[in-house]
């Protein structure tokens, strides 16, 4: 009778040796532990590492290592992303949990400085610049930023009239609110930088919108009439000023002409006077002759006789023509 072969001799040589379950569990556990030792910070973000709840370090984006089993905890903060808060409205599909308020209708209802009502919608754009302050210095920093932004806007709107808010004062309001929110964010150590405050829609309440629109149209018509009047003014006034300037220049030219002529006459008279003083008789005779040469051609025929002559007929050889005048 043949002896039976041992059991291990009868095992098929081609089959693999079975792995113990403990080794499988140990390998899986090692993979899990290995995966727990590494983490990735996405782009445009930074990581805050906590060890047993205490802040350890701040790491940039990329792959990093940590202690597993909850010893190290990593909080991702989007520091390079521009974020915004919306007041009075909400844009669908937002990812920031603090972007929209719970009661937009109450946020936008405000009272102006002249005791009128206005519906104000605005946006606050900000960026997280100090993640440590943002996470640990203030509880609920996003809600705190919403509260100080709303408080600053209500303060500024309450100091202005409804016309300023809706028309000419929008830019000034944005700049004032921006400065006020920056000041409060720095005081409360929120760890954020406020980049912009932008007014979106500013309207009167719906029941009074038709009347307000009529007032706006009346104001626009008034502005148009004023602009037309200014146009006519700018057209007529320069023309009148030009004509006045032209007449003034003509008068000044005439004045200079008369002055120059008078100065010339004075110079000529002084020259004659100088010559007269040198030879009075000659100058007197010359002046007499020149004067007679100018006067006699214009005079009628005249006969000049002495006062002692009693009869002038014997002196006349030929009767004179009609119109002869005898001067004594």
Coordinates of C-alpha atoms in Angstrom, one line a residue:
X1 CA 0.0 0.0 0.0
X2 CA 1.4 3.4 -1.1
X3 CA 1.9 6.1 1.5
X4 CA -0.2 9.3 0.8
X5 CA 1.7 12.4 -0.3
X6 CA 2.0 15.3 2.0
X7 CA -0.5 18.1 1.6
X8 CA 2.0 20.7 0.4
X9 CA 3.3 18.3 -2.2
X10 CA -0.3 18.0 -3.6
X11 CA -0.8 21.9 -3.8
X12 CA -0.6 23.1 -7.5
X13 CA 2.7 24.7 -8.1
X14 CA 1.2 27.3 -10.6
X15 CA -1.2 29.0 -8.1
X16 CA 0.1 32.2 -6.2
X17 CA 0.7 32.1 -2.6
X18 CA -2.3 33.8 -0.8
X19 CA -1.7 37.2 0.9
X20 CA -2.7 37.3 4.5
X21 CA -5.7 39.7 5.2
X22 CA -3.7 41.5 7.8
X23 CA -1.1 42.5 5.2
X24 CA -3.8 43.8 2.9
X25 CA -5.4 45.9 5.7
X26 CA -2.0 47.2 6.7
X27 CA -1.3 48.3 3.1
X28 CA -4.6 50.0 2.7
X29 CA -4.1 51.7 6.0
X30 CA -0.7 52.9 4.9
X31 CA -2.1 54.4 1.7
X32 CA -4.8 56.2 3.7
X33 CA -2.2 57.5 6.1
X34 CA 0.0 58.6 3.3
X35 CA -2.8 60.4 1.5
X36 CA -3.7 62.2 4.8
X37 CA -0.1 63.5 5.1
X38 CA -0.4 65.6 1.9
X39 CA -2.8 68.4 0.8
X40 CA -3.1 70.8 -2.1
X41 CA -3.8 74.5 -1.9
X42 CA -5.6 75.7 -5.1
X43 CA -4.4 78.7 -7.1
X44 CA -5.4 82.2 -5.9
X45 CA -5.5 80.9 -2.3
X46 CA -3.4 80.4 0.7
X47 CA -3.5 77.8 3.5
X48 CA -3.7 78.4 7.2
X49 CA -2.2 75.4 9.1
X50 CA -3.5 74.7 12.6
X51 CA -2.0 72.1 14.9
X52 CA -4.4 71.0 17.7
X53 CA -6.3 74.3 16.9
X54 CA -3.3 76.6 17.2
X55 CA -2.0 78.6 14.3
X56 CA 1.3 77.2 13.0
X57 CA 2.0 78.7 9.6
X58 CA 0.6 80.2 6.4
X59 CA 1.5 78.4 3.2
X60 CA 1.1 79.4 -0.4
X61 CA -0.7 77.5 -3.2
X62 CA 0.6 74.1 -4.2
X63 CA 1.3 70.7 -2.6
X64 CA 2.3 70.5 1.0
X65 CA 2.7 67.9 3.9
X66 CA 1.0 67.8 7.3
X67 CA 0.6 65.5 10.2
X68 CA -2.4 63.1 9.8
X69 CA -5.2 62.0 12.1
X70 CA -6.5 65.5 12.7
X71 CA -3.3 66.7 14.3
X72 CA -2.9 69.3 11.6
X73 CA -5.9 71.1 10.1
X74 CA -5.7 73.3 7.0
X75 CA -8.1 76.1 6.1
X76 CA -8.1 77.4 2.6
X77 CA -8.5 81.2 2.2
X78 CA -9.0 82.8 -1.3
X79 CA -6.5 85.7 -0.8
X80 CA -5.9 86.5 -4.5
X81 CA -9.6 86.5 -5.5
X82 CA -11.6 89.6 -5.8
X83 CA -14.8 89.2 -3.8
X84 CA -17.9 91.3 -3.5
X85 CA -20.8 92.0 -1.3
X86 CA -24.2 92.8 -2.8
X87 CA -26.7 95.0 -1.0
X88 CA -30.4 95.4 -1.9
X89 CA -30.2 92.6 -4.6
X90 CA -28.6 89.2 -5.2
X91 CA -27.0 87.8 -8.3
X92 CA -27.9 84.1 -8.9
X93 CA -25.1 81.5 -8.8
X94 CA -22.8 83.2 -6.3
X95 CA -20.2 81.1 -4.5
X96 CA -19.3 83.5 -1.6
X97 CA -21.7 82.8 1.2
X98 CA -21.5 86.4 2.4
X99 CA -22.2 87.9 -1.0
X100 CA -26.0 88.3 -0.7
X101 CA -28.0 89.4 2.4
X102 CA -30.9 87.6 3.9
X103 CA -33.3 90.5 3.5
X104 CA -32.4 92.6 0.4
X105 CA -35.6 94.6 0.5
X106 CA -34.8 95.9 4.0
X107 CA -31.2 96.6 3.1
X108 CA -32.0 99.0 0.2
X109 CA -34.7 101.0 1.9
X110 CA -33.2 104.2 3.4
X111 CA -34.2 107.6 4.6
X112 CA -32.4 110.6 3.2
X113 CA -31.3 113.8 5.0
X114 CA -34.4 115.7 3.7
X115 CA -36.7 113.0 5.2
X116 CA -37.4 111.3 1.9
X117 CA -37.3 107.6 1.1
X118 CA -34.9 106.0 -1.4
X119 CA -34.1 102.5 -2.6
X120 CA -30.3 102.2 -2.8
X121 CA -28.5 99.2 -4.2
X122 CA -24.7 99.0 -4.1
X123 CA -21.7 96.7 -4.2
X124 CA -18.6 96.5 -2.0
X125 CA -15.6 94.8 -3.6
X126 CA -12.8 93.5 -1.3
X127 CA -9.9 91.1 -1.1
X128 CA -8.6 89.1 1.9
X129 CA -5.0 90.3 2.5
X130 CA -4.3 89.0 6.0
X131 CA -5.8 85.5 6.4
X132 CA -4.7 85.2 10.1
X133 CA -6.6 88.3 11.1
X134 CA -9.6 87.4 8.9
X135 CA -10.0 83.9 10.6
X136 CA -9.1 84.6 14.2
X137 CA -9.4 88.2 15.1
X138 CA -13.2 88.6 14.4
X139 CA -16.0 86.2 14.5
X140 CA -17.9 86.0 11.2
X141 CA -15.7 88.5 9.4
X142 CA -17.9 88.4 6.3
X143 CA -21.1 89.3 8.2
X144 CA -19.1 92.0 10.1
X145 CA -18.0 93.5 6.8
X146 CA -21.6 93.5 5.6
X147 CA -22.7 95.3 8.8
X148 CA -20.1 98.1 8.7
X149 CA -20.7 98.6 4.9
X150 CA -24.5 99.0 5.5
X151 CA -23.9 101.3 8.5
X152 CA -21.5 103.5 6.5
X153 CA -23.9 103.7 3.6
X154 CA -26.9 104.6 5.7
X155 CA -24.8 107.3 7.5
X156 CA -23.7 108.9 4.3
X157 CA -27.2 108.7 2.7
X158 CA -28.8 110.2 5.8
X159 CA -26.7 113.3 5.4
X160 CA -27.8 114.1 1.8
X161 CA -30.9 115.0 0.0
X162 CA -32.7 112.6 -2.3
X163 CA -31.8 114.7 -5.4
X164 CA -28.1 114.4 -4.5
X165 CA -28.3 110.7 -4.1
X166 CA -30.1 110.1 -7.4
X167 CA -28.4 112.6 -9.6
X168 CA -25.3 114.6 -8.9
X169 CA -23.9 113.2 -5.6
X170 CA -23.3 109.5 -6.6
X171 CA -19.6 109.7 -7.0
X172 CA -19.1 111.7 -3.8
X173 CA -21.2 109.2 -1.9
X174 CA -19.1 106.3 -3.3
X175 CA -15.9 107.9 -2.3
X176 CA -17.1 108.8 1.2
X177 CA -18.5 105.4 1.9
X178 CA -15.3 103.8 0.6
X179 CA -13.1 105.8 3.0
X180 CA -15.5 105.1 5.9
X181 CA -15.6 101.3 5.3
X182 CA -11.8 101.2 5.0
X183 CA -11.4 103.0 8.3
X184 CA -13.8 100.6 10.1
X185 CA -12.2 97.5 8.6
X186 CA -8.8 98.7 9.8
X187 CA -10.2 99.4 13.2
X188 CA -11.8 96.0 13.6
X189 CA -8.8 94.2 12.2
X190 CA -10.8 92.3 9.6
X191 CA -7.7 91.5 7.5
X192 CA -9.3 92.7 4.2
X193 CA -8.6 95.5 1.8
X194 CA -11.7 97.4 0.4
X195 CA -11.1 98.1 -3.2
X196 CA -14.3 99.8 -4.4
X197 CA -17.8 100.9 -3.4
X198 CA -20.2 101.2 -6.4
X199 CA -23.7 102.4 -6.4
X200 CA -25.9 100.4 -8.8
X201 CA -29.5 101.5 -8.8
X202 CA -30.8 104.5 -6.7
X203 CA -34.6 105.1 -7.1
X204 CA -37.4 106.6 -5.2
X205 CA -40.0 104.2 -3.8
X206 CA -42.4 102.7 -6.3
X207 CA -45.5 104.7 -5.3
X208 CA -43.8 108.0 -6.0
X209 CA -41.8 107.1 -9.0
X210 CA -44.2 108.6 -11.6
X211 CA -44.2 112.0 -9.7
X212 CA -40.4 111.8 -9.4
X213 CA -40.0 111.1 -13.1
X214 CA -42.2 114.2 -13.9
X215 CA -39.9 116.3 -11.6
X216 CA -36.9 115.0 -13.4
X217 CA -38.4 115.8 -16.8
X218 CA -39.2 119.3 -15.6
X219 CA -35.6 119.7 -14.4
X220 CA -34.3 118.5 -17.7
X221 CA -36.5 120.9 -19.6
X222 CA -35.2 123.7 -17.3
X223 CA -31.6 122.7 -18.0
X224 CA -32.3 122.7 -21.7
X225 CA -33.8 126.2 -21.6
X226 CA -30.9 127.4 -19.5
X227 CA -28.4 125.9 -22.0
X228 CA -30.2 127.6 -24.9
X229 CA -30.2 130.9 -23.1
X230 CA -26.5 130.4 -22.4
X231 CA -25.9 129.7 -26.1
X232 CA -27.6 132.9 -27.1
X233 CA -25.7 134.8 -24.4
X234 CA -22.4 133.4 -25.6
X235 CA -23.4 134.3 -29.2
X236 CA -24.5 137.9 -28.5
X237 CA -22.1 139.0 -25.8
X238 CA -18.9 138.3 -27.7
X239 CA -20.3 140.0 -30.8
X240 CA -21.2 143.2 -28.8
X241 CA -17.9 143.1 -27.1
X242 CA -16.2 142.9 -30.4
X243 CA -18.1 145.8 -31.8
X244 CA -17.4 147.8 -28.6
X245 CA -13.7 147.0 -28.9
X246 CA -13.7 148.0 -32.6
X247 CA -15.3 151.4 -31.8
X248 CA -12.9 152.0 -28.9
X249 CA -9.9 151.3 -31.2
X250 CA -11.4 153.6 -33.8
X251 CA -11.8 156.4 -31.2
X252 CA -8.3 155.8 -30.0
X253 CA -7.0 156.0 -33.6
X254 CA -8.9 159.3 -34.1
X255 CA -7.5 160.6 -30.9
X256 CA -3.9 159.8 -31.9
X257 CA -4.5 161.4 -35.3
X258 CA -5.8 164.6 -33.8
X259 CA -3.0 164.7 -31.3
X260 CA -0.4 164.1 -34.0
X261 CA -1.9 166.8 -36.2
X262 CA -2.0 169.3 -33.3
X263 CA 1.6 168.5 -32.4
X264 CA 2.5 169.0 -36.1
X265 CA 0.8 172.3 -36.2
X266 CA 2.6 173.4 -33.0
X267 CA 5.9 172.3 -34.5
X268 CA 5.2 174.3 -37.7
X269 CA 4.1 177.3 -35.8
X270 CA 7.2 177.2 -33.6
X271 CA 9.4 177.0 -36.7
X272 CA 7.6 180.0 -38.2
X273 CA 7.9 181.9 -34.9
X274 CA 11.6 181.1 -34.8
X275 CA 12.1 182.6 -38.3
X276 CA 9.9 185.5 -37.4
X277 CA 12.0 186.4 -34.4
X278 CA 15.1 186.4 -36.5
X279 CA 13.7 188.9 -39.2
X280 CA 10.2 190.2 -38.2
X281 CA 9.8 192.6 -41.1
X282 CA 10.7 190.1 -43.8
X283 CA 8.6 187.4 -42.2
X284 CA 5.7 189.7 -41.8
X285 CA 5.9 190.7 -45.5
X286 CA 6.2 187.1 -46.6
X287 CA 3.2 186.1 -44.5
X288 CA 1.3 189.1 -45.8
X289 CA 2.1 188.2 -49.4
X290 CA 1.3 184.5 -48.9
X291 CA -2.0 185.3 -47.2
X292 CA -3.0 187.8 -50.0
X293 CA -2.1 185.2 -52.6
X294 CA -4.5 182.8 -51.0
X295 CA -7.3 185.4 -50.3
X296 CA -7.4 187.6 -53.4
X297 CA -8.2 184.8 -55.9
X298 CA -11.3 184.1 -53.9
X299 CA -12.4 187.8 -53.6
X300 CA -14.6 189.8 -56.1
X301 CA -13.2 192.8 -58.0
X302 CA -12.8 195.7 -55.5
X303 CA -11.4 199.2 -55.7
X304 CA -9.7 200.5 -52.7
X305 CA -9.3 204.4 -52.4
X306 CA -8.3 206.8 -49.7
X307 CA -10.8 208.3 -47.3
X308 CA -10.0 211.8 -48.5
X309 CA -11.1 211.2 -52.1
X310 CA -14.5 212.9 -52.7
X311 CA -15.2 211.6 -56.2
X312 CA -14.0 208.5 -57.7
X313 CA -15.4 208.8 -61.2
X314 CA -12.5 210.9 -62.7
X315 CA -10.2 208.1 -61.5
X316 CA -12.0 205.4 -63.5
X317 CA -10.9 205.3 -67.1
X318 CA -13.4 202.7 -68.1
X319 CA -16.6 202.0 -66.4
X320 CA -16.3 198.8 -64.4
X321 CA -18.5 195.8 -64.8
X322 CA -21.6 195.3 -62.9
X323 CA -21.1 194.3 -59.4
X324 CA -18.1 196.5 -58.7
X325 CA -17.7 197.4 -55.1
X326 CA -16.0 200.5 -53.9
X327 CA -14.3 200.2 -50.6
X328 CA -13.1 203.1 -48.4

